[in-house]
Structures are given as structure tokens and as C-alpha cells.
């Protein structure tokens, strides 16, 4: 390809000149091509790989030079001699003569450079090449990656790193390539190459470790192997990127959401590293945005635009606090260097003024931001204040336009819907509707109004403390959040402020403010809709805090139903999960319906990710994190708890319900207070505190039941003496035994103790642990799914459990490949985690073709693809273009194989199928070549003479299988027939119910049979047997045709009174046709109007050494030279032809004989007469070898033209 001219210092170093003229030089890299260049070539090749030289992928190049200059410029390079030769010839024919007219060398150089750049620009324009941010160096690396590993263009490289791969005890220096879906390694050392390809979805463990010998090592583990990489220049960057890509793969396994590149990133700066790709920048930006959202509890779609160091003036302590300002599309946030000191969230929807203040020595580059609630925030020490103000102004302008649009929509809805305005004025206690319920006041106020009149002194003082805090630090979403805020939360949130502060601390207030009317619309849409989620919701409604009076009334139940149903419709991937009802009922006690809905959104989608799906993956992940934390913080108890299996039991119930199901209600809400403020770390801290407080009792426990009793009594005794709520019976306490109760434990002391002992647990450490456990949990779920699928269908097939598991892995890999690189159907249609195990992964026709070619023994020759298409259509019972694993794992015993082969060809014709014959006559000629007139006439007369005497006897013998069995002992074929009869009785599908095979379908069946046997050891014998069977079937079809003709023509025959049977449907099942009533003269070509097409039986040709087993009698053309060569027919075939065709046949020789047909029983019986065919179809399929080959092809890549033997390839998975 042409490249922008670049200077070359040493033109002859490591290159060999092949062609030259006064202006251009064509060179080849040393060590490339035949011979390899000896030792020098090996060294050059090794240097190219280690130093990441472009010459490894482009071993040919063209240099430009002027006769009197020592400077060289590379203007083209190529991967092959053909490519570079085309460029060289173009230069000689179009440019060389033109250059001779220039007098100045500088003019020549300018002209050549301009011409080459013009060619590149024209190519980009004609081929619609879009500009991107990737540098030329990185594009080169991407091309190298795709060529080395056979990856398609859809597989995007993210980055590549120099490192050593430990193959055994020997390090191999090379390059680690990290793409969206694969981790790959390539090394070339002194002529020996090594490759490694690992799919991210196959990784079970990814960790960074250090040893004495290897200080920095990344270990990549799959189910079957471990791989070590070391000697990184920047191991932290490499490991973080690998973690992120593995996380994307796990997310795809979990919810089938693939990776989509963000095209809205800002342009690459000039000073950026040369090999940073746009994808790498995208992933870095995603990682930063995720940390930003988690730090400030922002909506999931918020993207960080940038951050900068600054100081914030805090009026409550009159100080300038050092920290960082974060700016995103809708928020300005601040976090102090010391996290607990101060944090701030300013939604742009609340901002009124952004202005630059006057700079001074005390306050350099200040920026003032004012909000609607009359708060002013003063930032200073901003490095690029002007640019920052411009970005904030742009975002403010976008936010203002959104607010105006929302206001217009809201006002138009309110003005056009009088019913809504009237309903809002109805008495509060009237029966609510879906629209009115959004204005419901707190359920707590409804049922416990009298309790609020008895507020105790502590509650009053607590409220005053919070009000004082709001006065000093601000109120609402823009308040300063400091250590004092945390202290107040730990002391408990007042009952009447709880809902407001939960919304604030969880960030739900932001989503509710930016989505006005969203909940009302969801409620309206979900009313009256029924699905699996709504059924489960109805079942659990009355189990949600049944001891609380708010849910002993239909009003509370109806509100709970609406919130849960609305969320199920918002997020169908989650729908509804047990424990959501308990959490939501508590939210409804302190918040309005809409507020409770948005709190549930924050809980399920941000604060407890993946907790409430069908497989509670998030809870299982945090269970693993809790085990790690327990091993680290309570090591003396960890082994005991593991032996008893208690950790897995307690963690699910504690985490899923936030202790609401195991603690008294008035105490559990304090835990919820802390959770909304500090996140999941509170739950871990509290769980560790509970274990630590019961160490002695737990160590004495002998089984899990005793340990659960100890923990249950302890949690039942946790009290909240400051609560103003009436005592509510705790369901968990009612289920415990009548032993002595545990001494009371104050909830506030328990929470404070958890912060003192385990408060050092950081959120970022928890996220790191979550990643490690997520790999383990999701791969465990995948393994469980595989075992369940295999266990379900193992009795239905002849495959072993191990073979089925390997086949399932291949099937799943084919599905994932289509998700990576596209397919003819949508990946979300093929994978639905909510479906039963057997239907979770499905593949389409193109994917099935790939598996068919790799695995099925019939996939030979050019007929493989049409056969795969037939096979797919047969398996696709519902016609949706997708099949699951159960449908693919078909039985492979003899009878089933033959039935399957028959059914494949009974299907209707495939429209627009490629490589099909233009007519049935051409298809017939595929097998039956032209015959000489002399031979065909003699053969025809010979057969006609014998037909009248033998047709009745011959048909009966064929059908009943008594006199035509050769090479097969009677017990053998009777055994198969017995098995077939038993199978046909035991299954719903009776072989007799299979439709008949017409002439066109029979031709396709013959073509399939012939294509199967290529490269088989017994190929000639199988062709001989196929010819015999085909002859037999042709004669059966002819006899059946004569019988049907006789029935239609002779009304005096016993069958004349019966209704004629269509040619493609079977007549009476298993009836023997009345042969004595057939008029034999109807079989002649003259009367019949059709020529007889049949193969000569082996009975009649076994003594004739002049004829091969392929000798045929065919309906042929009247032209002797009209032949269709068939590669499957041997050269010694003797061809015979009949030229006594009738006039009607000559004029319509391409037509299909519609009266000709055979049944499956006839096909099965005929095949069983040939021992060679029986042995072929009875031969077991070497599944293990085919699976190994398929795995190699899948992992090396079908696009890779290099065979696996060319490399020392290490495949994992």
C-alpha cells in the first residue's frame, strides 16, 4: 500500500535490493521468503518481533531517492511480492518518464511526495475510508494483530504491550495483544514461533502477583490451563486494562450486552502517546466515569468530562480545602484530598450563575458558582480557568434547553388533562387510582399518625441537630457533606426526615428530578398487564412485612404492587426477585410512591448491582467478597465457618434484605440509614462485627444449625431504644427456639463498633475484590448451566457426558463468536438468561454451517453447505431461524442416521439455492452419464423381456427382504429391523408417517450419498453398494408408478373404487400392492410416455466382468455428446443409453416424473441389503477427534491461512 513519505536513515541496513532505477528502489527484508536468510535472517526476524518493527508485516518496500542525494524516503510497502510489484510497475509506467523533465532535485522530491499523497487521498475517497484518531503506528499494529491471529476486521485491538510469556520454564519475549474479545500473545525467537489465543469469556481468574524470581507477574487462568506473563514496562496499566476487558466479557455472559464504542470522545491531543488507540481512550474514559459515578452516587448514564486540582472555600470552618473538581454533562462535584473532610455535588439544573472572580495572591484564578437555593461556592487555584468556564457554560446551555423542554411538555399535559387536576383534589382517603397514587402521602403518616404526637425528647433533639446542620452546611442536594454529616447519620436519622435523606444520600433525587412524570407513565402502562414477574409479585405481596399495620390494609398492598410492577416493566432483565418486596415495603413506609420507586432503582441498578436478578449474581459475588474479608479480619473464625458452611447461608439473607429480614424492624432501618450514606461497605462491616461478637460461641458449634441459632438469637436481641415506633413483632424471632434470649445489643453501639474495628475497608478495595469474585461466580454459573443441559439430554443421545460437555462448549463458543463479529440475527434474540437452560444459547444458520463442517461426518465435498442448510431447516422446528443445543445433539445410531438422511431430503425445495442443477434432467445426469445407443437398446430389450415375468416376484422380494439380502446374515438385518420396529413404536414419530420421496428429492439424496464417501477408505466399495441400492430403489419407484397408473386406468380392478392417492403422499400403510392386476405393457416407453430410469441390479451384473458396479440405465438425451461429468464415478464406468424415447419425452425431457416415489421403509430395507453401507452408517463417529479439531479451528481462527502445524500454538479454554 502507498504510505505518506517518511525519511529512511540507512537504506541498505537489513534490506536486500531487488530492483532499482535512478529514482526508485524495491527492497526485500532479510530473512523473508525462501531460505530464510540463514542465521542473519533468523536474527533479523527476532529483532523485528522484539522491537515491534513494521518490517515483520510488510517485508517489501519501495524507496524514493534522487541521483545526487544520500536521503531516502519510503513511499510504499507491501505484504506480498505481487502487491509491491504492482506499485513498482505503476511507478515505471506513469512516473519515471515524467521525472526526467525536472531540472531541480527539490522539485522532483516535492512532486513525488505530492503525487503519493494524492494517490492516498484518492484511495481513501473511493473506498470511503473514514478518518479516525488511531495513529499510523497503531493501525500498523492492528493489521499485524489481525494477520497473526486470523482475526476479522470486527475484532478491534485495544492495546499491545511488550512482555515475556512463560512457556514451561522458558520465557518467550514477545508482544501481548489485548483486543475487545481476546487476549493474544505472539513471539518469534530464532526461527521458532509461539502463539497464544485466550477468549476473555473463558478466563476464570486474573490476578497480579509477585515472587522472588518474578517481581511482577500477571497470571491468566482458564478451566484447563494457567499462563504467566512478566517483564512489563507498565504492569499496572496492562493489568487494569485486562481487568476491564474481562469484566466486559463477564457482563456479556451475564446479560448479553456487548461492547459498543463511544464515538463522542474528544479529539486526541498532539502530545498523546503514539500508540494509544481510540478504543483504549474510550475504555479509560469509561473506567474514570464509573469511579466518578460511584463516588458521588450519580445516574448510570453520566459521563465524566474532566477533572482538575483546585481548592474550595468552606464557610463553615473558614478554610480553603485542597481537592479535585469533577465536571460532567450535568454535574459539578468536589472531593477533598482527604475523602472524609468534605464532598460536594452541584447539579447544573440548580446553577444560576458561573463567573470568574478577580485573582489575587491569596486567591489565584477563582471561580464562583451560585445556585437556586442562594448558596455560593468559591473555587480557586484552577490551572485552566478559561477553558473550564467555557465547558461549564456549554453544559449549562444544554441543561437549560432540557429544562425548558420538560416544562413545556409538563404544562401541555396538565392543561389538556382536566381529570388529573380534579383527581388531585379528591379526599386523601378515597380509593386511589393509578394517577392519584403518585400523590399519596407517607404510609407511615396514615397508620401511625398518633405515634408522631408522642415524639420523645431524643427524637426532638435529633431533629434539631439535623436542622442546625442544614443551616450551617446547606440543605438539599448541594449541601456540604462532611465528617459531621456522617456522625449524625450514625446517631440515626429522624423518622420524618428519613425518606428525604435517603433520596439525597442515594442519589435517587437526581434521577427523579430529571425524569418528571416517568413513574406515572410506567404505572399507567403496566396496569392490567400480566407476565411471570407480575405473578410472582402477587404471590409475595402479603409476605412483605405482614407484621406491620401498613401492609395489613389494601391501600398499602396496592402501593407496593404498583411500585414493584412499575420497576419490573422498567427493567425486564431483572423483573422481580424475592427480597425486593421486603426492601420496597420499607421504602414505602418513609417515602412517597414515586420516591420509593426511584430509591428502588438506585438500589437495584447502582448500589447493589446484579443482586436482584434471576441468579442473584451480585449477592453471590459479595458473598465471595465477605469470605475474603472474614479470612483477613477474623482468621481464627474463618476455618470454622467454612467447615460449617455458614458464611454462604448467612450472607445471602443478610445482604439481599439489608438485615431487614433478620433484625427487629426499628433496628434494621438504622442499618439502611448507614447503607444509603456509605454504601455496601456498611453491610460488610456490620456482618464482620456480628461474627466478631460471637467468636467464642461459634467456635463451640458442631453444625450449621447450631451456628445459625447463635447468630439468630444475637440479631434478634439488637434493639433501638431511641425509636418512636410501637414495638412490631419480628417474624424471625418467632421462628427461633425457646432458649434463653441473648442480652440486648444497642444498634447504635453495634454500628459504631463496626466503624471502629472494620472502618478501614475501602470502597475501591471492595470493587477490586468484586471483580475477582465475579469471574469465579459467573464461570461457576456457566459450568452449572452446562451440567444441567448435559444431564437433561444425555439419555436422548448416544454421546457420553464428556462428549456432550465438549459439544456444548463449542456450541456456546459459536454463539459468542457471532456476538463478537456479527451474524445474520440479533445476539439478544439468541441468548436470553431468563429462558430455560436448554434455550439460553441459540445459533442461526450461518453459525450452524460452521459447526456442521467441523463436526458432522457427512460434511464432505461441495454438497456440504446445501446439506447443512437442509439439516438446519429440519432441526428448526418453530421456524424462527434459531436452534438450541438440544436440537443439535441428534442421536447417531444406525436407524436414526438413515431416518435423518431421509428426512433431510423430504423437506420442500430450498429457494435460490446455489450450485443446484438447472433441471431435474441435469441432476440425473450428475450420476447417469450418456450411454451408447447400441448398448442401451440391447439392455433395454433385455430388461423389457425380463420385466413381465419378474416384476411381481421382484417387488415382493424387495419389499419383504427375503431373497435380495447379500453379504449380510439374516440375524443381522432382522436385528436391525427389530430395533427399528421397537423404536418406531416407542416414539411418537412413526417412520410410516414420513412422506414419500419423489424423483427430484431422490436425486438429491443420491447426490448426498455420493458426496459422503469421498476420502473414505472403502470408497469404491461404498460406491458399488450405493449403485446397487439406487438400482433397487429406482425399480421400486417404477413398480409403484405402474401400480398407481394401473389403478387409475383400469376401473375393474379392486383398487379402482378407491380414491386415487396423490403422488407425494403415502397410500395405505404397509399394504402390498395387487401386482396381478398391473398391465405390464404400461411399463413400455411408448405407452407410458416416459423413459424408464433404473440401475442394473448386482444380481444381474455380478458375472459380467465387462461392466462395473456403476453401469447404469438412464433416461438420457438424444444427443450422444450431451454429458455431465461426475467426479465421484470411476473412470472404468460403462455407460449405456436408451434412444427409444417417445416423442413426448424428447420434447419435455427436463420434467420430473410425478408418479415416481419411494417410502422410508423401502429406503431403509434397501440400505440394509448392503453390508458396506451398514458398516459405514453403523461406524461410530470419532467425536473426540472432531471436537479437538473444531476447538483448534475456532481458537486459531477460520480466517487464518496458516495451519496449526506451522506454529507452536498454545490453546486454552
mmCIF file of C-alpha atoms in Angstrom, residues 927-928 1002-1003 1005-1007 1009-1010 1013 1022-1038 1093-1097 1109 1112 1156 1158 1163 1166-1167 1169-1170 1173:
data_model
loop_
_atom_site.group_PDB
_atom_site.id
_atom_site.type_symbol
_atom_site.label_atom_id
_atom_site.label_comp_id
_atom_site.label_asym_id
_atom_site.label_seq_id
_atom_site.Cartn_x
_atom_site.Cartn_y
_atom_site.Cartn_z
ATOM 1 C CA UNK A 927 -24.886 -39.559 -11.836
ATOM 2 C CA UNK A 928 -26.013 -41.180 -15.033
ATOM 3 C CA UNK A 1002 -34.415 -38.917 -4.597
ATOM 4 C CA UNK A 1003 -31.850 -37.365 -6.949
ATOM 5 C CA UNK A 1005 -30.477 -37.966 -1.809
ATOM 6 C CA UNK A 1006 -28.258 -39.797 -4.292
ATOM 7 C CA UNK A 1007 -26.029 -36.752 -4.659
ATOM 8 C CA UNK A 1009 -24.782 -40.246 -0.643
ATOM 9 C CA UNK A 1010 -22.075 -39.960 -3.275
ATOM 10 C CA UNK A 1013 -17.925 -41.207 0.721
ATOM 11 C CA UNK A 1022 -19.370 -47.838 -0.927
ATOM 12 C CA UNK A 1023 -19.927 -46.503 -4.446
ATOM 13 C CA UNK A 1024 -20.631 -50.067 -5.604
ATOM 14 C CA UNK A 1025 -23.131 -50.579 -2.773
ATOM 15 C CA UNK A 1026 -24.769 -47.214 -3.441
ATOM 16 C CA UNK A 1027 -25.224 -48.100 -7.087
ATOM 17 C CA UNK A 1028 -26.902 -51.377 -6.125
ATOM 18 C CA UNK A 1029 -29.219 -49.711 -3.604
ATOM 19 C CA UNK A 1030 -30.065 -46.934 -6.046
ATOM 20 C CA UNK A 1031 -30.906 -49.545 -8.706
ATOM 21 C CA UNK A 1032 -33.191 -51.294 -6.261
ATOM 22 C CA UNK A 1033 -34.958 -48.097 -5.266
ATOM 23 C CA UNK A 1034 -35.382 -46.984 -8.861
ATOM 24 C CA UNK A 1035 -37.086 -50.281 -9.712
ATOM 25 C CA UNK A 1036 -39.315 -49.967 -6.637
ATOM 26 C CA UNK A 1037 -40.305 -46.475 -7.725
ATOM 27 C CA UNK A 1038 -41.043 -47.703 -11.251
ATOM 28 C CA UNK A 1093 -34.594 -44.815 -15.430
ATOM 29 C CA UNK A 1094 -33.051 -47.511 -13.345
ATOM 30 C CA UNK A 1095 -29.794 -49.045 -12.257
ATOM 31 C CA UNK A 1096 -28.966 -52.650 -13.113
ATOM 32 C CA UNK A 1097 -29.121 -54.842 -10.043
ATOM 33 C CA UNK A 1109 -20.902 -51.748 -10.483
ATOM 34 C CA UNK A 1112 -26.477 -47.541 -15.332
ATOM 35 C CA UNK A 1156 -42.496 -41.903 -9.165
ATOM 36 C CA UNK A 1158 -40.456 -44.370 -2.654
ATOM 37 C CA UNK A 1163 -35.128 -46.897 1.615
ATOM 38 C CA UNK A 1166 -32.634 -51.386 0.581
ATOM 39 C CA UNK A 1167 -29.717 -49.918 2.547
ATOM 40 C CA UNK A 1169 -29.117 -55.218 1.969
ATOM 41 C CA UNK A 1170 -25.605 -53.789 1.536
ATOM 42 C CA UNK A 1173 -23.411 -49.195 3.743
#
